[in-house]
Short mmCIF file of C-alpha atoms in Angstrom, two decimals:
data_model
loop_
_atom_site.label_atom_id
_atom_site.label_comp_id
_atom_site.label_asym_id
_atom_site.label_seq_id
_atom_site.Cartn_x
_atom_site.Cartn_y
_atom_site.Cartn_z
CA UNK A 162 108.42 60.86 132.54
CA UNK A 163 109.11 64.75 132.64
CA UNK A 164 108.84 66.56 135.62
CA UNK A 165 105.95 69.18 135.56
CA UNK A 166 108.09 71.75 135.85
CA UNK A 167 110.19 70.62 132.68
CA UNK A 168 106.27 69.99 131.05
CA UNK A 169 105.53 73.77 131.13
CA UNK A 170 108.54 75.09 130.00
CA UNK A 171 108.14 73.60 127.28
CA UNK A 172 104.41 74.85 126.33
CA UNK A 173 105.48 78.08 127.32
CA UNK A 174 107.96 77.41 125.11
CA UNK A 175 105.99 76.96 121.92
CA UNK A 176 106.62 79.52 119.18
CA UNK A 177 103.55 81.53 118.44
CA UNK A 178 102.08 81.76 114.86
CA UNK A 179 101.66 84.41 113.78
CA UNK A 180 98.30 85.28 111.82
CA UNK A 181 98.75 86.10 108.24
CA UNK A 182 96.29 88.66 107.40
CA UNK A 183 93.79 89.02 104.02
CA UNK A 184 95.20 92.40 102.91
CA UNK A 185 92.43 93.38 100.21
CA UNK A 186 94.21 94.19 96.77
CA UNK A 187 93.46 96.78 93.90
CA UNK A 188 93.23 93.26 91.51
CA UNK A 189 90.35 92.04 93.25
CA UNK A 190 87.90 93.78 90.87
CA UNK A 191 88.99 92.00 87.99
CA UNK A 192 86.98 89.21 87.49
CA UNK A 193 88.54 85.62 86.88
CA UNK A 194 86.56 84.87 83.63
CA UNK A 195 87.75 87.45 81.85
CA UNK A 196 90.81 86.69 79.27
CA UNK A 197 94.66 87.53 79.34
CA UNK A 198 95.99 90.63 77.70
CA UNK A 199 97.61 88.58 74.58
CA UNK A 200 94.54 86.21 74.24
CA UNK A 201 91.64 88.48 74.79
CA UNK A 202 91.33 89.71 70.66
CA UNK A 203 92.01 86.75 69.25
CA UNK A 204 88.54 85.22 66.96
CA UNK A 205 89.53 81.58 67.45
CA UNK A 206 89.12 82.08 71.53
CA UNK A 207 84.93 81.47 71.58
CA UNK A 208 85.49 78.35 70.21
CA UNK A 209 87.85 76.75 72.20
CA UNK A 210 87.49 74.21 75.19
CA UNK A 211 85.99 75.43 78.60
CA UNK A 212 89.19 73.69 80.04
CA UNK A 213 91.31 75.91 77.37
CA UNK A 214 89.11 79.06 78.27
CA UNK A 215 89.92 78.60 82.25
CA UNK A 216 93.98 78.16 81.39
CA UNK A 217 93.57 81.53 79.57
CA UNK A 218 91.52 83.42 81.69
CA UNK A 219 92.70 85.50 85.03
CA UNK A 220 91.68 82.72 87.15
CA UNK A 221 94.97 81.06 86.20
CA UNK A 222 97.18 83.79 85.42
CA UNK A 223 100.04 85.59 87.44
CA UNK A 224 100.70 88.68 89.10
CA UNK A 225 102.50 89.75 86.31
CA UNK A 226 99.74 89.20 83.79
CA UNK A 227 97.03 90.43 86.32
CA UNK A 228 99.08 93.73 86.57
CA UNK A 229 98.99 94.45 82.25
CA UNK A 230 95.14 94.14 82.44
CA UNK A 231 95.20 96.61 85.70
CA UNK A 232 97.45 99.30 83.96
CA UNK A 233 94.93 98.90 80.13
CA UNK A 234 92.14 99.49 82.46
CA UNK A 235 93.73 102.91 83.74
CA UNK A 236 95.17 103.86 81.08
CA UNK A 237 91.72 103.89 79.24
CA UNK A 238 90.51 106.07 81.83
CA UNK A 239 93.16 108.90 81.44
CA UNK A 240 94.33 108.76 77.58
CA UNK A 241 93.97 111.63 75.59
CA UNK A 242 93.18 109.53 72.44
CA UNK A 243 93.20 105.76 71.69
CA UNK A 244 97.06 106.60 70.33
CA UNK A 245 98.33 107.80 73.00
CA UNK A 246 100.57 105.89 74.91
CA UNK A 247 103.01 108.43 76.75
CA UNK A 248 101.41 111.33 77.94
CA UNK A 249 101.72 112.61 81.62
CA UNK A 250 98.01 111.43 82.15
CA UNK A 251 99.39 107.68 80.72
CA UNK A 252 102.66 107.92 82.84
CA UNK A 253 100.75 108.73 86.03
CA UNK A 254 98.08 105.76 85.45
CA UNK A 255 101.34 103.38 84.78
CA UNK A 256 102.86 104.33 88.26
CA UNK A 257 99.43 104.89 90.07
CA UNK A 258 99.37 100.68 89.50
CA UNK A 259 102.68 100.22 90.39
CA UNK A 260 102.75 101.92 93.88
CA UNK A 261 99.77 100.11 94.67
CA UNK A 262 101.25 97.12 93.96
CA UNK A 263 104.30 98.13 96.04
CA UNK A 264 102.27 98.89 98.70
CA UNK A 265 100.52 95.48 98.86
CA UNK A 266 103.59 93.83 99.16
CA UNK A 267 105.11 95.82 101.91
CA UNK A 268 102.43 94.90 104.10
CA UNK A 269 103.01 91.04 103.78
CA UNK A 270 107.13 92.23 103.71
CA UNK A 271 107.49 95.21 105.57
CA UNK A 272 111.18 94.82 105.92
CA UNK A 273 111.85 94.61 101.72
CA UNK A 274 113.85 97.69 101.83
CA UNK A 275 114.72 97.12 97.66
CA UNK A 276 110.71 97.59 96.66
CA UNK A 277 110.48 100.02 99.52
CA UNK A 278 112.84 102.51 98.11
CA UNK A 279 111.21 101.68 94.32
CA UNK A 280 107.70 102.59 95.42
CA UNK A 281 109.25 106.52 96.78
CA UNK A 282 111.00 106.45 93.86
CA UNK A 283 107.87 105.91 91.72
CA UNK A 284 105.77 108.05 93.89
CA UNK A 285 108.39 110.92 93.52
CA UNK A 286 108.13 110.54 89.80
CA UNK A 287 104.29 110.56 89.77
CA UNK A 288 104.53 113.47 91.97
CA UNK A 289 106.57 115.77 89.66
CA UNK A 290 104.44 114.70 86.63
CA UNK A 291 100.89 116.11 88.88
CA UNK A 292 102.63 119.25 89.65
CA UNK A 293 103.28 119.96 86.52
CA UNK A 294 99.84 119.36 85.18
CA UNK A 295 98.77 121.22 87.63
CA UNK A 296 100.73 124.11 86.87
CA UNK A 297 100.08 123.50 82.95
CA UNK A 298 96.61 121.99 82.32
CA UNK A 299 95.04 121.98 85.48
CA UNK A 300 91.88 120.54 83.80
CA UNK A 301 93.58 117.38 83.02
CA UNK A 302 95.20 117.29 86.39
CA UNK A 303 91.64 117.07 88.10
CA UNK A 304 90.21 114.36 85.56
CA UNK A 305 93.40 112.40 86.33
CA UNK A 306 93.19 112.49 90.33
CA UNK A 307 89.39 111.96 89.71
CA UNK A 308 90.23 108.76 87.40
CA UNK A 309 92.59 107.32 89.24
CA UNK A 310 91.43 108.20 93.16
CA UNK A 311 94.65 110.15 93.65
CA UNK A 312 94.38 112.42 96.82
CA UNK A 313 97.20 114.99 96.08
CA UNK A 314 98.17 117.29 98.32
CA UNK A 315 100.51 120.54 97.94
CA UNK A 316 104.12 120.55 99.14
CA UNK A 317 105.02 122.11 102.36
CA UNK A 318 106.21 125.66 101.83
CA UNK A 319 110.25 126.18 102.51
CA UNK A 320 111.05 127.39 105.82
CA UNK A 321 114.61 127.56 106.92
CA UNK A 322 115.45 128.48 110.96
CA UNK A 323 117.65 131.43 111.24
CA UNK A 324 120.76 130.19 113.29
CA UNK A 325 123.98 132.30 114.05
CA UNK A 326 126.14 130.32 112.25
CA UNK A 327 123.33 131.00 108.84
CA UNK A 328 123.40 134.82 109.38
CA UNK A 329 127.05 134.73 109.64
CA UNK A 330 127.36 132.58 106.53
CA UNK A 331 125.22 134.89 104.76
CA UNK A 332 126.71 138.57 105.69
CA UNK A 333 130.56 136.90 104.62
CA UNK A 334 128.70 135.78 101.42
CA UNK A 335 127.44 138.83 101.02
CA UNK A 336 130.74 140.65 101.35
CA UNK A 337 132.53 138.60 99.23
CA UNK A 338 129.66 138.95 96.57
CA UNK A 339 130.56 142.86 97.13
CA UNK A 340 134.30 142.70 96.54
CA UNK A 341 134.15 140.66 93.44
CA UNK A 342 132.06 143.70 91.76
CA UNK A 343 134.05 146.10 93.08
CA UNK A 344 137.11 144.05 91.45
CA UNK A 345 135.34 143.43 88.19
CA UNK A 346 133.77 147.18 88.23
CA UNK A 347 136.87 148.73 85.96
CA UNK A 348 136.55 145.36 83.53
CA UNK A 349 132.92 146.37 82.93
CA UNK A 350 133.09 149.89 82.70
CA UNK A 351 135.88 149.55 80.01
CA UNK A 352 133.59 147.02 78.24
CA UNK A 353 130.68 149.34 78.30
CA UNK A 354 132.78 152.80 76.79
CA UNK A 355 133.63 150.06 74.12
CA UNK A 356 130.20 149.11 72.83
CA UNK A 357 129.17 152.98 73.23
CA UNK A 358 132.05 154.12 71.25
CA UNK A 359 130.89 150.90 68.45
CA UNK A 360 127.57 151.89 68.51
CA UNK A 361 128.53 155.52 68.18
CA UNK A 362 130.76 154.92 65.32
CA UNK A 363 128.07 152.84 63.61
CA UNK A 364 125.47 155.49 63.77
CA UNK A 365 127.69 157.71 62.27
CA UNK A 366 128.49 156.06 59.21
CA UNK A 367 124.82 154.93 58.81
CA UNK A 368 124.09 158.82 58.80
CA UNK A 369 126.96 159.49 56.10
CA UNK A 370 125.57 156.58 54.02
CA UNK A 371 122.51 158.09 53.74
CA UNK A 372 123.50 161.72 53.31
#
């Protein structure tokens, strides 16, 4: 027999599990009845098997499947017209889906840097595409953060701390910036008699055609 000594080493020991916690996702409001993207128009489906029905349905689907519903359902909310397929508004519902998914999955796996550095890649993107709907049709820009339940919020203004070394860098700049006109100042002033003496000589013979 063990010693007790040996007896709780050993339970102290004993590797803790860790609890894996129900992180709610953005695919919980589909229901599991309803049908897969590439089986939910066809006639034939109402009379099919129950059995059938459930191997078809989103109760038996995949992530990836779950995910092409998600993105029709935003897309509807957003889309200019029923043809329109690649508009900001569209492009911005396609990545809204995606971050969220990325999002999910770094809290299970928060050391996946690969889909870490694709979600600020994605959110970048969708970024650029608000600002400039914002900046162009800033009526479609609030329907599509309304849609979608974006909170956007406006870039941080550029502020740069003046350092020695900068204000150095910038009077030598400056300076040089000086010398190169100065250098190039005979060029241009030869350049500019030229086109005066052209556009002297061609209002002259316009006034002798006319006389």
């Amino acid at each position: 027999a063990c010693s007790p000594f040996i007896q709780t080493a050993r339970c102290y020991a004993r590797p803790v599990r860790r609890k894996i916690r129900d992180i709610p996702s953005h695919l919980d409001d589909l229901p599991p009845t309803m049908m897969k993207k590439d089986y939910a128009n066809v006639p034939i489906i109402n009379s099919v098997d129950d059995v059938v029905k459930r191997l078809l349905s989103l109760e038996m689907a995949s992530q990836k499947e779950k995910m092409k519903i998600k993105i029709q359902q935003l897309v509807e909310k957003v889309r200019r017209s029923p043809s329109d397929n690649g508009s900001f508004e569209v492009q911005t519902a396609i990545l809204t889906a995606k971050i969220r998914t990325f999002e999910e999955h770094l809290q299970r796996h928060p050391k996946d840097k690969n889909n870490r550095r694709r979600m600020l890649m994605a959110m970048d993107r969708r970024k650029k595409l608000l600002a400039y709907l914002r900046r162009v049709r800033y009526d479609a820009f609030e329907n599509t953060c309304k849609q979608l339940n974006i909170q956007y919020s406006l870039p941080p203004a550029y502020s740069r701390r003046v350092t020695k070394r900068w204000v150095v860098k910038k009077a030598f700049c400056v300076k040089v910036f000086k010398e190169a006109r100065k250098l190039k100042a005979p060029e241009r002033l030869k350049q500019r008699r030229e086109w005066q003496a052209r556009a002297r000589a061609a209002k002259e013979k316009q006034a002798q055609s006319e006389g």
